[in-house]
XYZ file of C-alpha atoms in Angstrom:
322
model
C 230.762 101.449 175.158
C 227.588 102.835 173.627
C 225.609 101.277 176.278
C 228.034 102.412 179.403
C 228.119 106.143 178.375
C 224.604 106.315 177.958
C 224.557 105.045 182.009
C 226.727 107.324 182.999
C 224.743 110.114 181.348
C 221.659 108.816 183.123
C 223.388 108.539 186.624
C 224.572 112.146 186.363
C 220.575 113.839 184.903
C 219.283 111.583 187.718
C 222.013 113.253 190.504
C 221.533 116.769 188.965
C 217.935 116.950 189.476
C 217.798 115.701 192.963
C 220.372 118.649 193.847
C 218.376 121.067 191.906
C 215.171 119.587 193.573
C 216.794 119.542 197.066
C 218.143 123.529 196.436
C 214.475 124.394 195.572
C 213.034 122.891 199.138
C 215.696 124.370 201.417
C 214.752 128.194 199.732
C 211.262 127.539 200.445
C 212.450 126.964 204.378
C 212.354 130.214 206.418
C 215.747 130.771 208.186
C 214.293 131.663 211.372
C 210.564 129.837 211.439
C 208.616 131.249 214.662
C 208.932 129.779 217.638
C 205.146 130.016 217.630
C 203.338 129.922 214.336
C 199.578 131.245 214.606
C 196.870 128.537 214.841
C 194.573 128.470 211.983
C 191.940 130.171 211.988
C 188.620 127.402 213.015
C 185.791 126.679 210.461
C 182.979 128.115 210.706
C 180.485 126.145 212.716
C 177.095 124.589 210.644
C 174.051 126.181 211.134
C 172.116 124.587 213.557
C 169.191 123.465 211.329
C 171.090 122.628 208.643
C 170.787 119.298 208.945
C 167.044 119.588 209.338
C 166.698 121.321 206.043
C 168.894 119.828 203.957
C 166.368 117.386 200.988
C 167.072 113.811 201.510
C 168.710 112.138 198.661
C 166.537 109.195 198.635
C 165.308 106.890 201.140
C 167.803 104.832 203.240
C 165.443 101.975 203.193
C 166.550 99.141 200.902
C 164.178 98.477 197.982
C 163.172 95.381 196.103
C 161.969 94.618 192.736
C 160.688 91.495 191.320
C 160.822 90.961 187.482
C 160.739 88.005 186.573
C 162.269 85.767 189.067
C 164.929 88.150 188.948
C 165.286 90.171 192.735
C 166.623 93.282 192.417
C 168.377 94.760 195.127
C 168.655 99.116 195.706
C 172.388 98.996 196.841
C 173.333 97.657 193.570
C 170.559 99.932 191.670
C 172.509 102.907 193.195
C 176.084 102.368 191.949
C 174.597 102.022 188.349
C 172.327 105.171 188.868
C 174.713 107.504 189.278
C 177.129 105.594 186.840
C 174.487 106.300 183.857
C 171.368 107.923 184.925
C 172.133 111.074 187.595
C 172.961 113.489 184.398
C 169.298 113.346 183.221
C 167.209 112.771 186.395
C 169.409 114.117 189.271
C 171.178 113.281 191.943
C 167.740 113.647 194.244
C 165.703 111.767 191.018
C 164.088 114.858 190.590
C 164.744 115.663 186.670
C 166.777 117.993 187.479
C 170.219 116.681 186.778
C 172.554 118.919 185.274
C 171.625 117.599 181.090
C 167.893 118.553 182.011
C 168.195 122.111 180.822
C 169.267 121.301 177.409
C 166.456 118.212 177.239
C 162.757 118.287 175.962
C 160.851 116.257 176.567
C 162.525 116.926 180.841
C 163.616 113.934 181.979
C 161.219 111.985 184.277
C 161.143 113.297 188.121
C 160.901 109.897 190.011
C 159.982 111.546 193.260
C 156.463 111.358 191.888
C 156.354 108.462 191.337
C 154.522 109.246 188.134
C 155.153 107.305 184.904
C 153.871 106.979 181.432
C 153.684 103.534 180.518
C 152.299 101.171 182.631
C 150.040 97.781 182.194
C 147.928 99.041 184.911
C 145.190 101.586 185.624
C 145.693 105.050 185.004
C 146.965 106.576 188.561
C 147.698 103.577 190.283
C 151.543 102.206 190.243
C 152.986 100.594 187.298
C 154.372 97.040 188.240
C 158.417 96.809 188.485
C 157.994 94.820 185.202
C 156.742 98.290 183.638
C 159.639 100.449 184.725
C 162.193 97.177 183.764
C 160.629 97.333 180.506
C 160.810 101.496 179.937
C 164.539 101.270 181.156
C 165.267 98.300 178.145
C 162.815 100.484 175.251
C 163.685 103.860 175.564
C 161.265 106.581 175.212
C 160.750 107.278 171.261
C 160.627 111.334 170.608
C 162.770 111.692 173.975
C 166.623 111.533 174.831
C 165.739 108.491 177.020
C 167.705 105.435 174.843
C 167.406 101.945 175.318
C 169.575 100.970 177.913
C 169.591 96.998 176.535
C 172.986 96.514 176.789
C 172.771 95.867 180.606
C 172.014 92.859 181.750
C 168.752 92.023 182.824
C 169.649 92.245 186.711
C 171.317 95.348 186.058
C 167.996 96.843 185.353
C 165.880 94.646 187.883
C 168.597 96.592 190.448
C 167.858 100.072 188.729
C 164.443 99.783 188.797
C 164.294 99.170 193.170
C 166.674 101.854 193.560
C 164.115 104.374 191.275
C 161.547 103.335 193.969
C 163.622 104.622 196.642
C 162.851 108.130 195.511
C 159.373 108.129 196.145
C 157.663 107.424 199.815
C 154.537 106.206 197.894
C 156.139 102.900 196.682
C 156.233 102.056 201.080
C 152.530 103.188 201.180
C 151.115 102.205 197.983
C 150.930 98.777 195.815
C 151.610 98.162 192.063
C 147.918 98.481 190.186
C 146.551 95.171 188.915
C 147.636 95.367 185.452
C 144.635 95.512 182.820
C 143.398 92.327 180.677
C 144.132 92.188 177.022
C 141.318 90.746 174.396
C 142.347 88.648 172.030
C 142.965 90.672 169.056
C 140.102 90.440 166.220
C 140.648 89.432 162.981
C 142.009 92.582 160.465
C 138.983 93.979 158.286
C 138.312 96.947 156.337
C 135.129 97.591 158.523
C 137.287 97.606 161.795
C 139.750 100.429 160.133
C 136.694 102.459 158.509
C 135.210 102.615 162.276
C 138.719 103.694 164.138
C 138.731 105.924 161.333
C 135.138 107.061 162.416
C 136.345 106.885 166.096
C 139.036 108.873 165.994
C 137.097 111.676 165.273
C 134.297 110.995 167.216
C 136.496 111.799 170.137
C 138.114 114.097 168.805
C 141.551 112.388 169.329
C 142.489 115.008 166.050
C 142.164 117.757 168.191
C 145.716 117.231 170.143
C 146.717 114.977 167.083
C 145.611 116.288 164.088
C 144.012 115.080 161.412
C 147.027 113.119 159.765
C 148.377 112.046 162.983
C 151.456 114.372 162.881
C 150.680 115.560 166.700
C 150.090 119.478 164.671
C 146.156 119.332 165.861
C 144.533 122.795 167.055
C 145.336 121.830 170.745
C 148.479 121.027 170.405
C 150.415 124.238 171.154
C 148.742 124.752 174.414
C 148.918 121.155 175.986
C 151.329 120.567 179.470
C 152.395 117.956 181.451
C 151.511 117.782 185.358
C 154.351 119.974 185.870
C 153.024 122.893 183.457
C 156.223 122.194 181.185
C 154.634 122.023 177.675
C 153.928 118.811 175.488
C 153.830 118.044 172.522
C 150.998 115.256 171.042
C 152.408 111.804 169.659
C 153.601 111.625 166.107
C 151.853 109.121 164.641
C 153.484 109.226 161.121
C 157.016 109.134 162.469
C 158.645 105.694 162.300
C 157.188 102.024 163.103
C 156.598 102.366 166.886
C 154.954 103.911 169.600
C 156.092 105.976 172.577
C 155.392 103.057 175.487
C 155.184 99.936 172.639
C 155.583 98.626 169.189
C 152.666 96.037 168.899
C 149.273 95.839 168.833
C 149.005 95.020 172.512
C 150.955 97.817 173.282
C 149.179 100.283 171.236
C 145.937 98.744 173.197
C 147.296 99.457 176.625
C 147.606 102.945 176.414
C 143.896 103.272 175.172
C 142.891 101.845 178.127
C 145.655 102.784 180.519
C 146.008 106.531 179.546
C 149.767 108.044 179.783
C 149.576 109.098 183.334
C 151.133 113.081 184.123
C 150.352 114.021 180.155
C 146.798 115.279 178.937
C 146.443 111.845 177.222
C 143.479 110.067 179.174
C 142.318 106.718 179.869
C 139.496 105.386 178.003
C 138.426 102.420 179.776
C 135.260 103.984 180.284
C 134.457 105.339 177.301
C 135.303 103.015 174.747
C 134.627 98.939 174.209
C 137.390 96.935 174.048
C 136.241 95.701 170.360
C 136.371 99.818 169.479
C 139.236 100.001 171.432
C 141.156 97.567 168.483
C 139.317 99.431 166.070
C 141.447 102.375 166.811
C 144.858 100.199 166.954
C 144.364 98.920 163.330
C 142.616 102.432 162.334
C 146.390 104.287 163.684
C 148.466 101.695 161.682
C 147.302 103.058 158.625
C 148.466 106.472 160.073
C 152.407 105.216 160.098
C 152.327 105.966 155.926
C 156.024 105.186 155.868
C 156.009 101.656 157.885
C 154.120 98.749 155.270
C 152.070 97.448 158.219
C 149.261 94.897 157.658
C 146.635 97.439 157.956
C 148.074 100.045 156.155
C 148.435 97.736 152.732
C 144.503 96.353 153.413
C 143.189 100.438 154.056
C 144.965 101.090 151.042
C 142.612 98.217 148.978
C 139.930 100.487 149.477
C 138.765 103.840 147.893
C 138.132 105.833 150.725
C 141.783 104.302 152.520
C 143.577 105.490 149.454
C 142.526 108.463 149.372
C 143.921 109.287 152.487
C 146.785 107.872 152.373
C 148.165 109.448 149.054
C 147.193 113.015 150.886
C 149.120 112.070 153.980
C 152.168 110.623 152.104
C 155.545 113.310 152.189
C 156.185 114.118 148.393
C 159.667 115.341 147.946
C 161.398 117.319 150.976
C 161.190 120.527 152.215
C 164.755 121.370 150.548
C 162.936 120.466 147.728
C 165.215 117.068 146.661
C 162.772 115.200 145.168
C 162.798 112.061 147.448
C 159.456 110.643 147.508
C 158.326 107.914 150.177
């Protein structure tokens, strides 16, 4: 009986709602509609040159990338870009996405085709593998995360689409990757010489004597877009902007970081001197237990420098020692 009563109530409710809806529709219909209703005003015609002045979003020419044994396609990369990337890098790839105003350093402007982390000589385009590595790795001390959750094919497709934002990819080829010689054995003499080179080459003017990115020139530095840029803080964490290995650090010395004040030292230092600098920079990472830091602390000079660099407590005075 309860089921019958429920069904009867539901049917009555549905009927009442239908009648109310019909009555509302009738009340909104005019009793005597005009025989010839006025025509809608025509939409304003677009400006004659609007098609010519509107900037192109990206090149319509399909692009490919070649990352390992994968071939990336810009058509597939386009979907990924407008799902994951445009909020920062912008609808037109110019680094002016809706989130860019709150980001420092600013997102990369792909229309300029200038990239920081490359295996190629300064001033040349990176390889497709370089761009794929950057997407996977992300950038330390920036808002660019690691996109390792994407598949290798996804990243290859994104690289292909990124290349559609600049005509440079049509006219120029990627530069030739530099050759990185084998790393020599780690010695105290190598670290000491790297320390001397750090002073001689005036790396401290930007990066500071302790490598904290607070040198006397730090506040005056700007990138190629005249945006303020901070020198890298070597003491933070265990990695660097363009990688984690000693080979990655060596590569930065030789290729430079395009678009920033960090130049290439390829014509300034010898390969063995670059390795000495690599070994010394590792000792600046005073909270990271590297072989270089451990060896450096066995010397009187190194132990005194490291002791002066290590944090003692925190700015709030918690007493935590590192």
